[in-house]
């Protein structure tokens, strides 16, 4: 199987291990990822907060490039990129006037032929849980994982159009298929504070802290995420959480694709497992 | 998406027309504000914003911090009994504020956005190291925030989350196309795209 691929800026810098684990997992699952040639930044929250047309045009350039390259579907592993690309996809497809205006600022044509997928939709609906579970070599037995969806994988529902906006289950099912013990917990779709980390780190430490402590209290060995922004808020800020609350945080946070890769028997080096601030050693020990 | 309405149209009509959201159908149950991760730091909570639209409190609303803080997380919409999508209203309010030249009481977020978009405009992609450093410098908080950066900066390098390759920005080939997107929108907006 072939699929278009949009890594986005984070997967090329702070989330290199998300990129390496996604690539490794896809290779293992016989999916050939084809990167959109010369892609640009999706504009993320700053474009969204600044100008609506800009917030559509920046991601739409990528859709237009994908279309030219003959791609019908594009995987965007970063949940935020997914949200912005999908917004552009839907708004262009839903309104001729919008499409025309976007084409005008792009100086390119775009025929609305590209469908953008997040990592869950891609793994669960394109590759399929059956195919994945048939390839599991090292089941994640005894590993208690808190599946964290955050906001942008399933919300706003009108944009994501996938799974349930408040109580999604696709990641739960996928992790179960890998043999993990999936923790039922209350913070699976709570917001980590996202881009506010650059202007109000205090608020983000509190919001992300609630998620980490909830995971800890429900006995999770690790949190699984599919978003580089969530990863950096949840993993990098645990010292600050500990300082703010006086209660030790220390919960490893892993990309869903890293957990999947481990279960598929892919080597830690290939997955990029060392690039975490909170050590993932206890997780690895439990499944080795 | 500029819908030209004459002056005599109220803020309510303008917002409803542009957002497609029926502001008057809100029950004022305030579930949205209970769910919004940022209502604690907003100057007006999401449900109050809808009320202010109905009452036409335009100046307060368009210069508020709250409308700059919405990140379209959709938490409110998923809980709303009226099926209301607040982010669409927030988008429209920000758009109106810009068109009409309102200065926001929130200064940090627009400044950060400008730096971020400046990076994208120059190179086609966002450069995380530049973004973090420039954001701190511009906020005049290098000295205060350097302490909060210490737990992030060095571990990022030590753990190999970032490497030397991340310190230098690269340009994409189609940078001129990206520049053109910004320039055209800037022109349409009379010089204020970012
Ligand atoms: S949750 Fe919905 S109905 Fe309730 S106050 Fe908010 S927007 Fe209005
Ligand atoms: S969409 Fe905006 S208003 Fe609604 S909960 Fe999220 S940040 Fe708050």
Short mmCIF file of C-alpha atoms and ligand atoms in Angstrom, two decimals:
data_model
loop_
_atom_site.label_atom_id
_atom_site.label_comp_id
_atom_site.label_asym_id
_atom_site.label_seq_id
_atom_site.Cartn_x
_atom_site.Cartn_y
_atom_site.Cartn_z
CA UNK A 1 0.00 0.00 0.00
CA UNK A 2 1.11 3.53 -0.78
CA UNK A 3 0.21 6.74 1.02
CA UNK A 4 1.09 10.42 0.76
CA UNK A 5 2.93 11.77 3.78
CA UNK A 6 3.15 15.19 5.44
CA UNK A 7 5.72 15.17 8.27
CA UNK A 8 5.40 18.83 9.30
CA UNK A 9 7.98 20.99 11.07
CA UNK A 10 7.94 19.26 14.46
CA UNK A 11 8.67 15.82 13.03
CA UNK A 12 11.80 17.32 11.51
CA UNK A 13 13.00 18.88 14.78
CA UNK A 14 11.67 18.22 18.29
CA UNK A 15 9.71 15.13 17.29
CA UNK A 16 12.31 13.25 15.25
CA UNK A 17 11.46 10.08 17.12
CA UNK A 18 7.84 10.42 16.02
CA UNK A 19 9.10 10.60 12.45
CA UNK A 20 11.53 7.69 12.81
CA UNK A 21 8.99 5.46 14.55
CA UNK A 22 6.27 6.29 12.02
CA UNK A 23 8.61 5.48 9.14
CA UNK A 24 9.78 2.26 10.74
CA UNK A 25 6.25 1.11 11.56
CA UNK A 26 4.99 1.85 8.05
CA UNK A 27 7.87 -0.04 6.50
CA UNK A 28 7.10 -3.01 8.71
CA UNK A 29 3.42 -2.86 7.74
CA UNK A 30 4.27 -2.71 4.01
CA UNK A 31 3.13 0.88 3.62
CA UNK A 32 5.21 3.02 1.33
CA UNK A 33 5.14 6.62 2.53
CA UNK A 34 5.64 9.21 -0.15
CA UNK A 35 6.54 12.64 1.24
CA UNK A 36 4.82 15.68 -0.30
CA UNK A 37 7.63 17.32 -2.31
CA UNK A 38 8.82 20.65 -0.89
CA UNK A 39 6.02 20.90 1.69
CA UNK A 40 5.67 24.02 3.83
CA UNK A 41 4.58 24.68 7.41
CA UNK A 42 0.82 24.27 7.92
CA UNK A 43 0.73 27.61 9.75
CA UNK A 44 -0.40 25.92 12.96
CA UNK A 45 -2.15 27.90 15.70
CA UNK A 46 -0.44 31.23 14.87
CA UNK A 47 -1.92 31.30 11.35
CA UNK A 48 -5.27 30.18 12.70
CA UNK A 49 -5.25 32.97 15.27
CA UNK A 50 -4.04 35.57 12.79
CA UNK A 51 -5.91 35.31 9.51
CA UNK A 52 -8.47 32.81 8.28
CA UNK A 53 -7.40 32.91 4.64
CA UNK A 54 -3.75 32.48 5.60
CA UNK A 55 -4.76 29.54 7.81
CA UNK A 56 -6.34 27.88 4.78
CA UNK A 57 -3.79 28.86 2.14
CA UNK A 58 -0.66 27.60 3.92
CA UNK A 59 -1.95 24.03 4.33
CA UNK A 60 -3.67 24.19 0.92
CA UNK A 61 -0.33 24.66 -0.83
CA UNK A 62 0.59 21.23 0.52
CA UNK A 63 -2.69 19.75 -0.66
CA UNK A 64 -2.14 21.23 -4.11
CA UNK A 65 1.41 19.82 -4.24
CA UNK A 66 0.11 16.41 -3.14
CA UNK A 67 -2.53 16.55 -5.84
CA UNK A 68 0.09 17.34 -8.48
CA UNK A 69 2.11 14.38 -7.28
CA UNK A 70 -0.95 12.18 -7.78
CA UNK A 71 -1.59 11.50 -4.09
CA UNK A 72 -5.18 10.73 -3.12
CA UNK A 73 -4.59 10.35 0.58
CA UNK A 74 -2.07 12.00 2.87
CA UNK A 75 -1.03 10.87 6.34
CA UNK A 76 -0.29 13.75 8.74
CA UNK A 77 1.01 12.14 11.97
CA UNK A 78 1.17 15.44 13.89
CA UNK A 79 -2.30 15.99 15.33
CA UNK A 80 -2.06 19.77 14.94
CA UNK A 81 -0.90 19.61 11.30
CA UNK A 82 -3.69 17.12 10.68
CA UNK A 83 -6.23 19.55 12.11
CA UNK A 84 -5.06 22.43 9.95
CA UNK A 85 -4.66 20.42 6.74
CA UNK A 86 -8.06 18.85 7.25
CA UNK A 87 -9.66 22.26 7.86
CA UNK A 88 -8.29 23.43 4.52
CA UNK A 89 -9.43 20.20 2.84
CA UNK A 90 -12.99 20.55 4.11
CA UNK A 91 -13.40 24.27 3.65
CA UNK A 92 -12.12 24.18 0.07
CA UNK A 93 -14.29 21.18 -0.78
CA UNK A 94 -17.34 22.65 0.91
CA UNK A 95 -17.37 26.06 -0.70
CA UNK A 96 -16.49 27.01 -4.30
CA UNK A 97 -15.88 30.61 -3.30
CA UNK A 98 -13.37 29.59 -0.60
CA UNK A 99 -11.60 27.26 -3.01
CA UNK A 100 -11.36 30.02 -5.58
CA UNK A 101 -9.98 32.51 -3.07
CA UNK A 102 -7.42 30.01 -1.84
CA UNK A 103 -6.31 29.22 -5.40
CA UNK A 104 -6.01 32.95 -5.99
CA UNK A 105 -3.50 33.53 -3.20
CA UNK A 106 -1.66 30.28 -3.96
CA UNK A 107 -1.29 30.99 -7.64
CA UNK A 108 -1.95 27.25 -8.10
CA UNK A 109 -5.01 25.20 -8.92
CA UNK A 110 -6.39 22.75 -6.42
CA UNK A 111 -9.14 20.30 -7.38
CA UNK A 112 -10.17 19.07 -3.91
CA UNK A 113 -8.97 15.54 -4.58
CA UNK A 114 -6.82 14.96 -1.47
CA UNK A 115 -8.01 13.36 1.76
CA UNK A 116 -5.96 14.01 4.90
CA UNK A 117 -5.75 11.36 7.64
CA UNK A 118 -4.46 11.39 11.17
CA UNK A 119 -2.34 8.52 12.46
CA UNK A 120 -5.26 6.73 14.13
CA UNK A 121 -7.54 6.89 11.14
CA UNK A 122 -4.64 5.68 9.02
CA UNK A 123 -3.66 2.76 11.25
CA UNK A 124 -7.14 1.64 12.23
CA UNK A 125 -9.06 2.22 9.01
CA UNK A 126 -6.46 1.98 6.24
CA UNK A 127 -3.96 -0.54 7.50
CA UNK A 128 -6.48 -2.29 9.76
CA UNK A 129 -6.23 -3.68 13.29
CA UNK A 130 -6.37 -7.26 11.99
CA UNK A 131 -3.34 -6.81 9.81
CA UNK A 132 -1.47 -5.10 12.64
CA UNK A 133 -2.27 -7.74 15.25
CA UNK A 134 -1.16 -10.48 12.85
CA UNK A 135 2.25 -8.81 12.73
CA UNK A 136 2.76 -8.41 16.48
CA UNK A 137 5.98 -10.16 17.52
CA UNK A 138 6.44 -8.92 21.08
CA UNK A 139 3.05 -8.29 22.69
CA UNK A 140 3.02 -5.46 25.24
CA UNK A 141 1.89 -7.91 27.93
CA UNK A 142 1.46 -6.50 31.39
CA UNK A 143 2.11 -2.97 30.25
CA UNK A 144 -0.54 -0.55 31.52
CA UNK A 145 -1.01 2.25 29.01
CA UNK A 146 -3.14 5.37 29.29
CA UNK A 147 -4.27 6.25 25.75
CA UNK A 148 -4.12 10.02 25.38
CA UNK A 149 -5.98 11.53 22.42
CA UNK A 150 -5.86 15.18 23.42
CA UNK A 151 -7.96 17.60 21.40
CA UNK A 152 -7.06 17.55 17.79
CA UNK A 153 -7.31 13.90 16.81
CA UNK A 154 -11.07 13.90 17.34
CA UNK A 155 -12.09 17.54 17.75
CA UNK A 156 -13.61 19.78 16.59
CA UNK A 157 -15.83 16.88 15.47
CA UNK A 158 -16.87 18.79 12.37
CA UNK A 159 -13.24 18.88 11.25
CA UNK A 160 -11.77 15.60 12.52
CA UNK A 161 -14.80 13.51 11.51
CA UNK A 162 -13.29 10.52 13.18
CA UNK A 163 -14.11 8.53 16.31
CA UNK A 164 -15.95 10.13 19.26
CA UNK A 165 -15.01 13.69 20.26
CA UNK A 166 -15.01 13.07 24.03
CA UNK A 167 -14.74 9.33 24.50
CA UNK A 168 -12.86 7.96 21.50
CA UNK A 169 -11.86 4.29 21.48
CA UNK A 170 -9.76 3.70 18.35
CA UNK A 171 -6.42 4.02 20.17
CA UNK A 172 -7.75 1.85 23.01
CA UNK A 173 -8.58 -0.89 20.51
CA UNK A 174 -5.25 -0.60 18.75
CA UNK A 175 -3.29 -0.85 22.00
CA UNK A 176 -5.40 -3.82 23.09
CA UNK A 177 -4.51 -5.52 19.82
CA UNK A 178 -0.85 -5.01 20.76
CA UNK A 179 -1.47 -6.93 23.95
CA UNK A 180 -1.32 -3.93 26.30
CA UNK A 181 -3.49 -3.37 29.37
CA UNK A 182 -5.43 -0.27 28.41
CA UNK A 183 -6.17 1.98 31.37
CA UNK A 184 -9.66 3.48 31.67
CA UNK A 185 -9.01 7.05 32.77
CA UNK A 186 -10.64 10.45 32.80
CA UNK A 187 -8.13 12.60 30.97
CA UNK A 188 -7.95 10.96 27.55
CA UNK A 189 -9.33 13.97 25.70
CA UNK A 190 -8.33 16.77 28.08
CA UNK A 191 -6.33 19.62 26.52
CA UNK A 192 -2.60 19.82 27.40
CA UNK A 193 -2.56 23.60 26.95
CA UNK A 194 -0.92 23.36 23.53
CA UNK A 195 0.71 26.48 22.08
CA UNK A 196 -0.06 28.54 25.17
CA UNK A 197 3.17 27.06 26.51
CA UNK A 198 5.07 29.89 24.85
CA UNK A 199 3.07 32.64 26.49
CA UNK A 200 1.56 31.08 29.64
CA UNK A 201 3.78 28.15 30.69
CA UNK A 202 2.19 28.25 34.16
CA UNK A 203 -1.22 27.39 32.75
CA UNK A 204 0.20 24.65 30.55
CA UNK A 205 2.06 23.08 33.46
CA UNK A 206 -1.21 22.96 35.38
CA UNK A 207 -3.24 21.51 32.48
CA UNK A 208 -0.59 19.01 31.44
CA UNK A 209 0.01 18.19 35.10
CA UNK A 210 -3.61 17.18 35.54
CA UNK A 211 -3.20 14.70 32.69
CA UNK A 212 0.05 13.24 34.01
CA UNK A 213 -1.23 12.88 37.60
CA UNK A 214 -4.47 11.36 36.39
CA UNK A 215 -2.42 8.78 34.46
CA UNK A 216 -0.30 8.13 37.50
CA UNK A 217 -3.30 7.76 39.81
CA UNK A 218 -4.91 5.28 37.47
CA UNK A 219 -1.80 3.13 37.65
CA UNK A 220 -0.50 3.68 34.12
CA UNK A 221 3.07 2.67 33.31
CA UNK A 222 3.07 5.06 30.38
CA UNK A 223 0.99 7.55 28.44
CA UNK A 224 0.58 7.07 24.68
CA UNK A 225 0.28 10.16 22.50
CA UNK A 226 0.07 11.01 18.80
CA UNK A 227 0.94 14.70 18.96
CA UNK A 228 4.37 16.38 19.16
CA UNK A 229 2.94 19.40 20.99
CA UNK A 230 1.30 17.15 23.60
CA UNK A 231 4.53 15.17 23.85
CA UNK A 232 6.61 18.23 24.61
CA UNK A 233 4.11 19.59 27.13
CA UNK A 234 3.64 16.24 28.86
CA UNK A 235 7.22 14.90 28.76
CA UNK A 236 9.38 18.01 29.02
CA UNK A 237 7.43 19.73 31.74
CA UNK A 238 7.34 17.02 34.37
CA UNK A 239 10.05 18.62 36.51
CA UNK A 240 8.03 21.80 36.58
CA UNK A 241 4.90 19.82 37.47
CA UNK A 242 6.71 18.17 40.35
CA UNK A 243 7.92 21.57 41.55
CA UNK A 244 4.48 23.13 41.26
CA UNK A 245 2.63 20.40 43.14
CA UNK A 246 5.24 18.86 45.41
CA UNK A 247 4.18 15.47 44.10
CA UNK A 248 6.54 13.57 41.85
CA UNK A 249 5.27 13.34 38.26
CA UNK A 250 7.59 10.86 36.45
CA UNK A 251 5.33 9.09 33.99
CA UNK A 252 6.99 8.07 30.69
CA UNK A 253 5.22 9.44 27.62
CA UNK A 254 5.64 7.54 24.35
CA UNK A 255 4.45 8.07 20.84
CA UNK A 256 1.80 5.60 19.82
CA UNK A 257 4.07 4.62 16.94
CA UNK A 258 6.93 3.81 19.33
CA UNK A 259 4.70 1.43 21.29
CA UNK A 260 3.43 -0.06 18.07
CA UNK A 261 6.99 -0.42 16.79
CA UNK A 262 8.11 -2.20 19.96
CA UNK A 263 5.20 -4.63 19.63
CA UNK A 264 6.11 -5.25 16.00
CA UNK A 265 9.60 -6.18 17.14
CA UNK A 266 11.37 -3.16 15.63
CA UNK A 267 14.65 -2.23 17.31
CA UNK A 268 14.77 0.61 19.82
CA UNK A 269 17.49 2.34 17.84
CA UNK A 270 15.39 2.38 14.70
CA UNK A 271 12.44 3.78 16.64
CA UNK A 272 14.51 6.54 18.26
CA UNK A 273 13.51 5.48 21.77
CA UNK A 274 16.24 7.40 23.58
CA UNK A 275 14.86 10.82 22.81
CA UNK A 276 12.65 11.23 25.86
CA UNK A 277 13.18 13.41 28.90
CA UNK A 278 11.36 11.10 31.33
CA UNK A 279 13.16 7.79 31.03
CA UNK A 280 11.33 5.06 29.16
CA UNK A 281 13.55 2.37 30.73
CA UNK A 282 10.84 1.07 33.13
CA UNK A 283 8.53 0.56 30.14
CA UNK A 284 11.18 -1.29 28.16
CA UNK A 285 12.11 -3.46 31.13
CA UNK A 286 8.53 -4.53 31.63
CA UNK A 287 8.17 -5.84 28.12
CA UNK A 288 11.64 -7.29 27.57
CA UNK B 1 -14.94 35.31 3.83
CA UNK B 2 -15.72 39.01 4.17
CA UNK B 3 -19.45 39.49 4.21
CA UNK B 4 -20.14 43.12 3.64
CA UNK B 5 -22.98 44.26 5.79
CA UNK B 6 -23.99 47.82 6.20
CA UNK B 7 -23.17 49.69 9.38
CA UNK B 8 -26.73 49.47 10.62
CA UNK B 9 -26.39 45.73 11.04
CA UNK B 10 -25.66 44.73 14.58
CA UNK B 11 -22.66 42.83 15.87
CA UNK B 12 -25.02 39.91 16.42
CA UNK B 13 -26.15 39.84 12.80
CA UNK B 14 -22.61 40.18 11.56
CA UNK B 15 -21.29 37.35 13.72
CA UNK B 16 -24.17 35.05 12.87
CA UNK B 17 -23.85 35.73 9.15
CA UNK B 18 -20.10 35.12 9.05
CA UNK B 19 -19.86 32.18 11.45
CA UNK B 20 -23.03 30.35 10.49
CA UNK B 21 -23.60 29.91 14.23
CA UNK B 22 -26.94 30.97 15.73
CA UNK B 23 -25.68 32.92 18.70
CA UNK B 24 -29.20 33.51 19.99
CA UNK B 25 -29.84 29.78 20.32
CA UNK B 26 -27.33 29.52 23.17
CA UNK B 27 -29.04 28.45 26.44
CA UNK B 28 -26.46 30.20 28.63
CA UNK B 29 -25.90 26.95 30.50
CA UNK B 30 -22.15 27.83 30.66
CA UNK B 31 -20.96 24.28 30.03
CA UNK B 32 -18.59 25.67 27.42
CA UNK B 33 -16.88 27.86 30.00
CA UNK B 34 -16.61 24.97 32.44
CA UNK B 35 -14.89 22.90 29.76
CA UNK B 36 -12.66 25.48 28.10
CA UNK B 37 -9.09 24.88 29.30
CA UNK B 38 -8.40 28.60 29.12
CA UNK B 39 -11.50 30.18 30.59
CA UNK B 40 -9.54 30.70 33.82
CA UNK B 41 -7.19 33.12 32.08
CA UNK B 42 -9.72 34.69 29.73
CA UNK B 43 -11.07 38.11 30.64
CA UNK B 44 -14.54 36.99 29.48
CA UNK B 45 -15.64 33.36 29.65
CA UNK B 46 -16.95 31.77 26.43
CA UNK B 47 -20.63 31.88 27.46
CA UNK B 48 -20.28 35.55 28.46
CA UNK B 49 -18.83 36.27 25.05
CA UNK B 50 -22.03 35.02 23.43
CA UNK B 51 -24.08 37.21 25.74
CA UNK B 52 -21.89 40.21 24.95
CA UNK B 53 -22.50 39.65 21.25
CA UNK B 54 -26.25 39.73 21.84
CA UNK B 55 -25.93 42.95 23.85
CA UNK B 56 -23.62 44.46 21.23
CA UNK B 57 -20.70 45.15 23.58
CA UNK B 58 -18.40 45.42 20.62
CA UNK B 59 -15.49 47.48 21.95
CA UNK B 60 -14.96 45.37 25.06
CA UNK B 61 -15.24 42.18 23.08
CA UNK B 62 -13.05 43.01 20.11
CA UNK B 63 -10.22 44.26 22.30
CA UNK B 64 -10.52 41.36 24.75
CA UNK B 65 -7.82 38.85 25.59
CA UNK B 66 -10.28 35.99 25.40
CA UNK B 67 -10.79 36.05 21.65
CA UNK B 68 -7.01 35.74 21.12
CA UNK B 69 -6.78 32.70 23.37
CA UNK B 70 -9.06 30.24 21.62
CA UNK B 71 -7.02 27.49 19.97
CA UNK B 72 -9.94 25.67 18.33
CA UNK B 73 -9.58 22.70 20.66
CA UNK B 74 -13.30 22.00 20.34
CA UNK B 75 -13.71 21.05 24.01
CA UNK B 76 -16.61 23.46 24.40
CA UNK B 77 -18.38 22.35 21.24
CA UNK B 78 -18.23 18.68 22.24
CA UNK B 79 -20.12 19.48 25.45
CA UNK B 80 -22.60 22.06 24.23
CA UNK B 81 -26.25 20.96 24.42
CA UNK B 82 -27.10 23.39 21.61
CA UNK B 83 -24.43 21.99 19.28
CA UNK B 84 -22.65 25.29 19.23
CA UNK B 85 -19.15 25.65 17.75
CA UNK B 86 -17.58 28.44 19.74
CA UNK B 87 -14.32 28.45 17.80
CA UNK B 88 -16.17 29.61 14.70
CA UNK B 89 -17.50 32.58 16.64
CA UNK B 90 -14.04 33.28 18.06
CA UNK B 91 -12.54 33.16 14.54
CA UNK B 92 -15.07 35.73 13.35
CA UNK B 93 -14.50 38.01 16.35
CA UNK B 94 -10.74 38.01 15.74
CA UNK B 95 -11.34 38.71 12.07
CA UNK B 96 -13.62 41.65 12.90
CA UNK B 97 -11.15 42.99 15.45
CA UNK B 98 -8.43 43.01 12.82
CA UNK B 99 -10.53 44.53 10.09
CA UNK B 100 -11.62 47.32 12.35
CA UNK B 101 -8.17 47.97 13.76
CA UNK B 102 -8.82 47.05 17.39
CA UNK B 103 -5.76 46.70 19.60
CA UNK B 104 -6.01 43.65 21.82
CA UNK B 105 -5.41 43.75 25.53
CA UNK B 106 -3.57 40.48 25.02
CA UNK B 107 -0.07 41.39 23.81
CA UNK B 108 2.01 38.22 24.15
CA UNK B 109 0.05 35.91 21.87
CA UNK B 110 -0.13 38.22 18.84
CA UNK B 111 3.59 38.94 19.26
CA UNK B 112 4.45 35.25 19.37
CA UNK B 113 2.24 34.56 16.36
CA UNK B 114 4.02 37.28 14.43
CA UNK B 115 7.41 35.75 15.15
CA UNK B 116 6.21 32.29 14.21
CA UNK B 117 4.70 33.47 10.95
CA UNK B 118 7.78 35.56 10.21
CA UNK B 119 9.85 32.37 10.35
CA UNK B 120 7.43 30.57 8.04
CA UNK B 121 7.38 33.49 5.62
CA UNK B 122 11.17 33.63 5.44
CA UNK B 123 11.90 29.93 5.09
CA UNK B 124 8.64 28.15 4.32
CA UNK B 125 8.89 26.13 7.50
CA UNK B 126 8.84 26.90 11.18
CA UNK B 127 12.18 26.78 12.90
CA UNK B 128 11.70 25.76 16.52
CA UNK B 129 14.99 27.00 17.97
CA UNK B 130 14.61 30.46 16.40
CA UNK B 131 11.00 30.57 17.50
CA UNK B 132 11.78 29.87 21.14
CA UNK B 133 14.68 32.30 21.33
CA UNK B 134 13.03 35.14 19.41
CA UNK B 135 9.80 34.75 21.31
CA UNK B 136 11.56 35.12 24.62
CA UNK B 137 13.60 38.09 23.48
CA UNK B 138 10.59 39.89 22.13
CA UNK B 139 8.59 39.32 25.26
CA UNK B 140 11.41 41.02 27.13
CA UNK B 141 11.53 38.07 29.44
CA UNK B 142 14.82 36.49 28.60
CA UNK B 143 16.14 37.09 32.07
CA UNK B 144 13.05 35.89 33.88
CA UNK B 145 12.27 33.02 31.58
CA UNK B 146 15.77 31.75 31.15
CA UNK B 147 15.23 29.83 34.35
CA UNK B 148 12.16 28.16 32.94
CA UNK B 149 14.08 27.38 29.76
CA UNK B 150 16.94 25.63 31.52
CA UNK B 151 14.99 22.44 32.16
CA UNK B 152 14.05 22.43 28.49
CA UNK B 153 17.06 23.65 26.53
CA UNK B 154 19.93 21.44 27.68
CA UNK B 155 17.89 18.22 28.07
CA UNK B 156 16.65 18.72 24.53
CA UNK B 157 20.25 18.61 23.32
CA UNK B 158 21.53 16.06 25.79
CA UNK B 159 18.75 13.64 24.94
CA UNK B 160 19.23 14.31 21.26
CA UNK B 161 15.72 15.70 20.94
CA UNK B 162 17.45 18.56 19.16
CA UNK B 163 20.85 18.47 17.55
CA UNK B 164 23.21 21.03 16.02
CA UNK B 165 21.37 20.60 12.73
CA UNK B 166 18.35 22.20 14.34
CA UNK B 167 20.15 25.43 15.13
CA UNK B 168 20.27 26.58 11.51
CA UNK B 169 17.19 27.30 9.45
CA UNK B 170 16.78 25.87 5.95
CA UNK B 171 14.69 27.31 3.17
CA UNK B 172 12.30 25.25 1.09
CA UNK B 173 12.55 25.53 -2.70
CA UNK B 174 9.10 27.05 -2.99
CA UNK B 175 9.83 29.77 -0.44
CA UNK B 176 8.86 32.39 -3.05
CA UNK B 177 5.41 30.79 -3.31
CA UNK B 178 4.98 30.96 0.44
CA UNK B 179 6.17 34.56 0.45
CA UNK B 180 3.59 35.27 -2.23
CA UNK B 181 0.78 33.85 -0.10
CA UNK B 182 1.71 36.24 2.71
CA UNK B 183 2.19 39.19 0.36
CA UNK B 184 -1.15 38.72 -1.40
CA UNK B 185 -3.09 38.41 1.84
CA UNK B 186 -1.26 41.39 3.27
CA UNK B 187 -2.30 43.42 0.27
CA UNK B 188 -5.91 42.32 0.59
CA UNK B 189 -5.91 43.28 4.24
CA UNK B 190 -4.26 46.63 3.63
CA UNK B 191 -0.90 45.56 4.97
CA UNK B 192 -1.62 43.48 8.06
CA UNK B 193 -1.40 39.78 7.15
CA UNK B 194 0.74 38.87 10.10
S1 LIG C 1 -22.41 25.20 26.29
FE1 LIG C 1 -23.51 25.85 24.44
S2 LIG C 1 -25.58 26.41 25.15
FE2 LIG C 1 -24.27 26.28 26.96
S3 LIG C 1 -23.58 28.41 27.29
FE3 LIG C 1 -22.02 27.39 26.04
S4 LIG C 1 -22.59 27.80 23.91
FE4 LIG C 1 -24.38 28.27 25.19
S1 LIG C 2 -12.53 25.82 21.17
FE1 LIG C 2 -11.77 27.76 22.05
S2 LIG C 2 -13.40 28.46 23.41
FE2 LIG C 2 -13.79 26.30 22.99
S3 LIG C 2 -12.83 25.19 24.68
FE3 LIG C 2 -11.32 25.30 23.02
S4 LIG C 2 -10.11 27.17 23.45
FE4 LIG C 2 -12.01 27.29 24.69
#
